[in-house]
Coordinates of C-alpha atoms (C1' of nucleotides) in Angstrom, one line a residue:
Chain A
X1 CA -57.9 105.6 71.6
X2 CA -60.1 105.0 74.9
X3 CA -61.1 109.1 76.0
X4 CA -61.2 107.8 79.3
X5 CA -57.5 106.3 79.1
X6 CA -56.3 109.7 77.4
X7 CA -58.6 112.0 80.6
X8 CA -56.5 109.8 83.1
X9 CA -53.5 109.9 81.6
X10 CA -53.4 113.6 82.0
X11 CA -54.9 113.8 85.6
X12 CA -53.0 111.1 86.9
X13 CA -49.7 113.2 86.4
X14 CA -48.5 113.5 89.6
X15 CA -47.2 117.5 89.2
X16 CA -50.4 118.1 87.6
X17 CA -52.5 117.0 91.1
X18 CA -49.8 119.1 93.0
X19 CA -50.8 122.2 90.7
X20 CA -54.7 121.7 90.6
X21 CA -55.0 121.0 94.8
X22 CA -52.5 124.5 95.7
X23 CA -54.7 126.4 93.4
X24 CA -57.5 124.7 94.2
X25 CA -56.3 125.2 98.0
X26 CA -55.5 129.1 97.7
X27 CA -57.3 130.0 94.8
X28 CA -55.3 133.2 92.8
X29 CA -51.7 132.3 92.8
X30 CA -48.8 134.0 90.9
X31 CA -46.6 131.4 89.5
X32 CA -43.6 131.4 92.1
X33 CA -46.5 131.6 94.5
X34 CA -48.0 128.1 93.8
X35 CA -44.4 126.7 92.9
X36 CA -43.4 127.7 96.8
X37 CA -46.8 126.0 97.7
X38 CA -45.7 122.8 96.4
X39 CA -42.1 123.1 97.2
X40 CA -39.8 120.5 95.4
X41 CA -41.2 121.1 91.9
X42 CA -38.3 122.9 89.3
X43 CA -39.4 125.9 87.7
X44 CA -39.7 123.6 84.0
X45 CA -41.9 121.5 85.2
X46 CA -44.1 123.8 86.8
X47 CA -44.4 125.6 83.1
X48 CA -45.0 122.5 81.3
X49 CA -47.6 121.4 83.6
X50 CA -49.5 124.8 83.5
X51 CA -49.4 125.0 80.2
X52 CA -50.6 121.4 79.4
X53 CA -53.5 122.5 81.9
X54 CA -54.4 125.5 80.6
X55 CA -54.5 123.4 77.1
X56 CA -57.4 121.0 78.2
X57 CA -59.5 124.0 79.7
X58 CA -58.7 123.1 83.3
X59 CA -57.1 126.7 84.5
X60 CA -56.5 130.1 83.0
X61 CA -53.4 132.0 82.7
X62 CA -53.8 135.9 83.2
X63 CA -50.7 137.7 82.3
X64 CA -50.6 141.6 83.8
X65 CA -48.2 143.5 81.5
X66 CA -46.1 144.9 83.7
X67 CA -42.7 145.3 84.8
X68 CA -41.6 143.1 86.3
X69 CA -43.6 140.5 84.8
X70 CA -47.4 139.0 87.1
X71 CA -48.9 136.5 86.0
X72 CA -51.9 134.7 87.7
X73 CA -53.2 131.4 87.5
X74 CA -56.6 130.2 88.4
X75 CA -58.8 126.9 88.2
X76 CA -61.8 126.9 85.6
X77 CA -65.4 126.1 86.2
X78 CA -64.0 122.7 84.7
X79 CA -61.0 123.0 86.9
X80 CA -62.8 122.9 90.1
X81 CA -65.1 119.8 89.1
X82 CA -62.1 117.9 88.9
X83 CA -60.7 119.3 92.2
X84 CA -63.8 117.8 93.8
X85 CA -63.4 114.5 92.5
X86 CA -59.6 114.7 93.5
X87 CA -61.2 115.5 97.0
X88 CA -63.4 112.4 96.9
X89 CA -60.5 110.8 96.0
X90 CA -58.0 112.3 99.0
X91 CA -60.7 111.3 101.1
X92 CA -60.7 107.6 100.3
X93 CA -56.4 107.4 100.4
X94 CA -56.6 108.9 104.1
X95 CA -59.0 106.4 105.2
X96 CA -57.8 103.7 103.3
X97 CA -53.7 104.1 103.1
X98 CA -53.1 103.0 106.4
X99 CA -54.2 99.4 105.8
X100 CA -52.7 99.6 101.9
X101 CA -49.6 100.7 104.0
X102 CA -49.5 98.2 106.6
X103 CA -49.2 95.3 103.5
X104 CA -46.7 96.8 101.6
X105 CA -44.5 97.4 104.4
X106 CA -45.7 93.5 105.3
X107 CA -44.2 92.3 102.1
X108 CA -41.1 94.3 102.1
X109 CA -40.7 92.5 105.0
X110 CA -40.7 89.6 103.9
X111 CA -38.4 90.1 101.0
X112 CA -35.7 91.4 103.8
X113 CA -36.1 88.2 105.7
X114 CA -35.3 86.5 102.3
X115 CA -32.2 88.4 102.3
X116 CA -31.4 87.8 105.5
Chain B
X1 CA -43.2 111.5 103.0
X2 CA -47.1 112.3 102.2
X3 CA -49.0 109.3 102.6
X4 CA -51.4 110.5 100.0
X5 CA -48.8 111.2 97.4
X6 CA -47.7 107.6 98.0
X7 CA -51.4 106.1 97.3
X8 CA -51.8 108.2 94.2
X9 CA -48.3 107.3 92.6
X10 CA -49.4 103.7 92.8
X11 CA -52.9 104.3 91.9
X12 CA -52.0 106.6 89.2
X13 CA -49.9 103.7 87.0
X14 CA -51.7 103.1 83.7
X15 CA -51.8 99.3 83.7
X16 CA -52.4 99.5 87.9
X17 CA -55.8 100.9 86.8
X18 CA -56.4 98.5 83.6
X19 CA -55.5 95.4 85.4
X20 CA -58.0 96.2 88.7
X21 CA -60.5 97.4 85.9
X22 CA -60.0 93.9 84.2
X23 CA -60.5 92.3 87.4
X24 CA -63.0 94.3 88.6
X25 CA -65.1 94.1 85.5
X26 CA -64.7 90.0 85.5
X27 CA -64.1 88.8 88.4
X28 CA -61.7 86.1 89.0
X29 CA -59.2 85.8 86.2
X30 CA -55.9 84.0 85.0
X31 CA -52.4 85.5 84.4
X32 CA -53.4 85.0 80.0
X33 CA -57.0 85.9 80.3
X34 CA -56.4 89.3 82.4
X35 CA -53.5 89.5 79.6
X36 CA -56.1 89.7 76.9
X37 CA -58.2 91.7 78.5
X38 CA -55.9 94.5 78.8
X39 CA -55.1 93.7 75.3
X40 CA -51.8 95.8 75.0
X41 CA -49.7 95.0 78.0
X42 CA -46.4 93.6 78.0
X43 CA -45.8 90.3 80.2
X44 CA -43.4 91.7 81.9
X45 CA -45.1 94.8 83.2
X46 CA -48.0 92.5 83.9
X47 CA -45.9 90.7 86.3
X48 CA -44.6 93.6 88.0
X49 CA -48.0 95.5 88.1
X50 CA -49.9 92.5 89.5
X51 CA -47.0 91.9 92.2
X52 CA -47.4 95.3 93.1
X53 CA -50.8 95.6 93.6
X54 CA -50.9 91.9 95.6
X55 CA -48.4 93.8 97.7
X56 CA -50.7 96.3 98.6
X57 CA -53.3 94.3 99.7
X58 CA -55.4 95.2 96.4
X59 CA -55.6 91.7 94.4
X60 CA -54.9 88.1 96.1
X61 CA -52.7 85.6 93.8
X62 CA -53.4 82.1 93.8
X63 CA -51.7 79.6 92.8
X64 CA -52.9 75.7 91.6
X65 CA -50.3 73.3 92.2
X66 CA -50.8 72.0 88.2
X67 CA -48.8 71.4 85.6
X68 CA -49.5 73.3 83.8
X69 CA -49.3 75.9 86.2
X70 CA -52.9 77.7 87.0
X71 CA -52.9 81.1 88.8
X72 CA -55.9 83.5 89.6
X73 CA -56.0 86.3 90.2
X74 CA -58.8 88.4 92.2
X75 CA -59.4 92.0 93.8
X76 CA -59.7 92.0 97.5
X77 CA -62.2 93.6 99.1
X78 CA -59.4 97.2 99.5
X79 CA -59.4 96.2 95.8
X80 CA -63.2 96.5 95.1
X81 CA -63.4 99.5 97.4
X82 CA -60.7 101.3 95.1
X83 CA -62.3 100.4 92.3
X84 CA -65.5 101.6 93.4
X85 CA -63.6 105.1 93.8
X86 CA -62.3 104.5 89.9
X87 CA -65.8 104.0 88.5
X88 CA -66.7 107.5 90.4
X89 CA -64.0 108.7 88.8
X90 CA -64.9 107.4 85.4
X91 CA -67.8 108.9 85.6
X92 CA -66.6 111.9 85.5
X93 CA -64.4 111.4 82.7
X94 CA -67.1 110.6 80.5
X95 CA -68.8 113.5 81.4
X96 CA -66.4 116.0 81.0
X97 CA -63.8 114.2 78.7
X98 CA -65.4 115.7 75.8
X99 CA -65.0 118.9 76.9
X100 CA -61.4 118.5 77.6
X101 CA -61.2 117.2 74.4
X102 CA -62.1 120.3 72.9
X103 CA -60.2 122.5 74.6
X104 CA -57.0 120.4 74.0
X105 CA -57.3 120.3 70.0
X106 CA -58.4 123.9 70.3
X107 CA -55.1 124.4 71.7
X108 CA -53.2 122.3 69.4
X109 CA -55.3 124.1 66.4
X110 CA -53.6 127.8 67.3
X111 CA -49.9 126.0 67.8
X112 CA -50.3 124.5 64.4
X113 CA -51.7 128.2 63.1
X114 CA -48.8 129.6 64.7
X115 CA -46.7 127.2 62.7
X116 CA -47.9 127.9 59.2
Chain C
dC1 C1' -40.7 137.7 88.0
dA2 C1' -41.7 134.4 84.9
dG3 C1' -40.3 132.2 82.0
dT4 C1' -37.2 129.7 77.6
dA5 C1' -33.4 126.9 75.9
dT6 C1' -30.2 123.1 76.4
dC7 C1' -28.1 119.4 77.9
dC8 C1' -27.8 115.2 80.4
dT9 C1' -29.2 111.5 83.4
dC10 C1' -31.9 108.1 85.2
dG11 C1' -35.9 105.2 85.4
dT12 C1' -39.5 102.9 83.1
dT13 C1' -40.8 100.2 79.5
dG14 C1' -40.7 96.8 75.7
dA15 C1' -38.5 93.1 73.2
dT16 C1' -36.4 88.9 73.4
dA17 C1' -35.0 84.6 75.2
dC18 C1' -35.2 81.1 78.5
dT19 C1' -37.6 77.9 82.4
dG20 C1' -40.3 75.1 86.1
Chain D
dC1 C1' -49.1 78.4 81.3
dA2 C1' -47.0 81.7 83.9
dG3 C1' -43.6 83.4 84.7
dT4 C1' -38.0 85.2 85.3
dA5 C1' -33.7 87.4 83.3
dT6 C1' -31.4 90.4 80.6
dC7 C1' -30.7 94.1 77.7
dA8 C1' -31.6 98.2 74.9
dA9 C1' -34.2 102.4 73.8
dC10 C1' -36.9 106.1 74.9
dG11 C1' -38.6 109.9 77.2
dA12 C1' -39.8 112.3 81.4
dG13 C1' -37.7 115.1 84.4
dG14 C1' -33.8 117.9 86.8
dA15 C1' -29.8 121.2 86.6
dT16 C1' -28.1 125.1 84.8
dA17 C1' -27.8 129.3 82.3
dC18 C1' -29.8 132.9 79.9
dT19 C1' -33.8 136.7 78.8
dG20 C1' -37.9 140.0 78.0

DNA sequence: CAGTATCCTCGTTGATACTG
DNA sequence: CAGTATCAACGAGGATACTG
């Protein structure tokens, strides 16, 4: 319905942000390249969340046919806009997370001393 | 483990963003009202979503000792700073959801080729 | 190497019913 | 009004095995 809801949706994927910052962080990667980068990510997700973003535009897949197989992904014009506002984004959880931090543990505290 | 990953998991839930949206948009607002603005939330995950977010230090919850029973609910000033980041980011989707957009149903349009 | 195909589990969500 | 409690269903996601 709302674009805006459907845009998020998609972005807000964690695996997704995982994908866009390692290429967006190393530019040309081969696929177990940027699945090393990111570490605990299995080897189906990693497809399904390329694909999905080379669907809306946001990276391109490049396969070299060779043997064995390379294949290179990269972030679009459209890819790296959105890596910038990721990066505005980053920047805001590093100076704010502490204090969002600090009151969750806070309340988790205080449902232990229920407990207790 | 990352601290960042921690924020945007939270951040990233659906109804995390409509409910500080709701509240951001109208200020202080009640358990039903904040209910109606998001229009197509379940009670339940309202509950849980608004419990959450108080946890964080994001919305305050008060209750008025009434019968029947009044609560408000309000973004703190973390809250308003976060949503200040989600209106940047909104921006953005407006701008380039369209073009996202296209490229998605331009991908859909050669799997359905594909198909028939 | 870069996938695809399958199965299976586990968590999130929604519906429903009840309550201070 | 503003929840809580319970249950059932659904789907995302992981493990594994196979392949061009």
């Amino acid at each position: 319905m709302c674009p805006i809801r459907d845009i998020v949706a998609r972005i807000s994927d964690k695996w997704s942000v995982l994908a866009i910052y390692g290429l967006g962080g190393y530019g040309k990667l081969r696929f177990n390249e940027l699945k090393h980068k990111i570490g605990d990510i299995s080897q189906r997700m990693l497809t399904v969340t390329l694909r999905n973003l080379e669907a809306d535009g946001l990276i391109t897949r490049t396969i070299y046919p060779q043997v064995p197989p390379r294949v290179e992904y990269e972030l679009t014009e459209l890819g790296h806009s959105l890596m910038q506002q990721l990066q505005l984004f980053a920047e805001w959880a590093t100076k704010n997370g502490p204090e969002i931090i600090y009151y969750r543990e806070k309340a988790n505290k205080v449902i232990k001393d229920r407990i207790a």
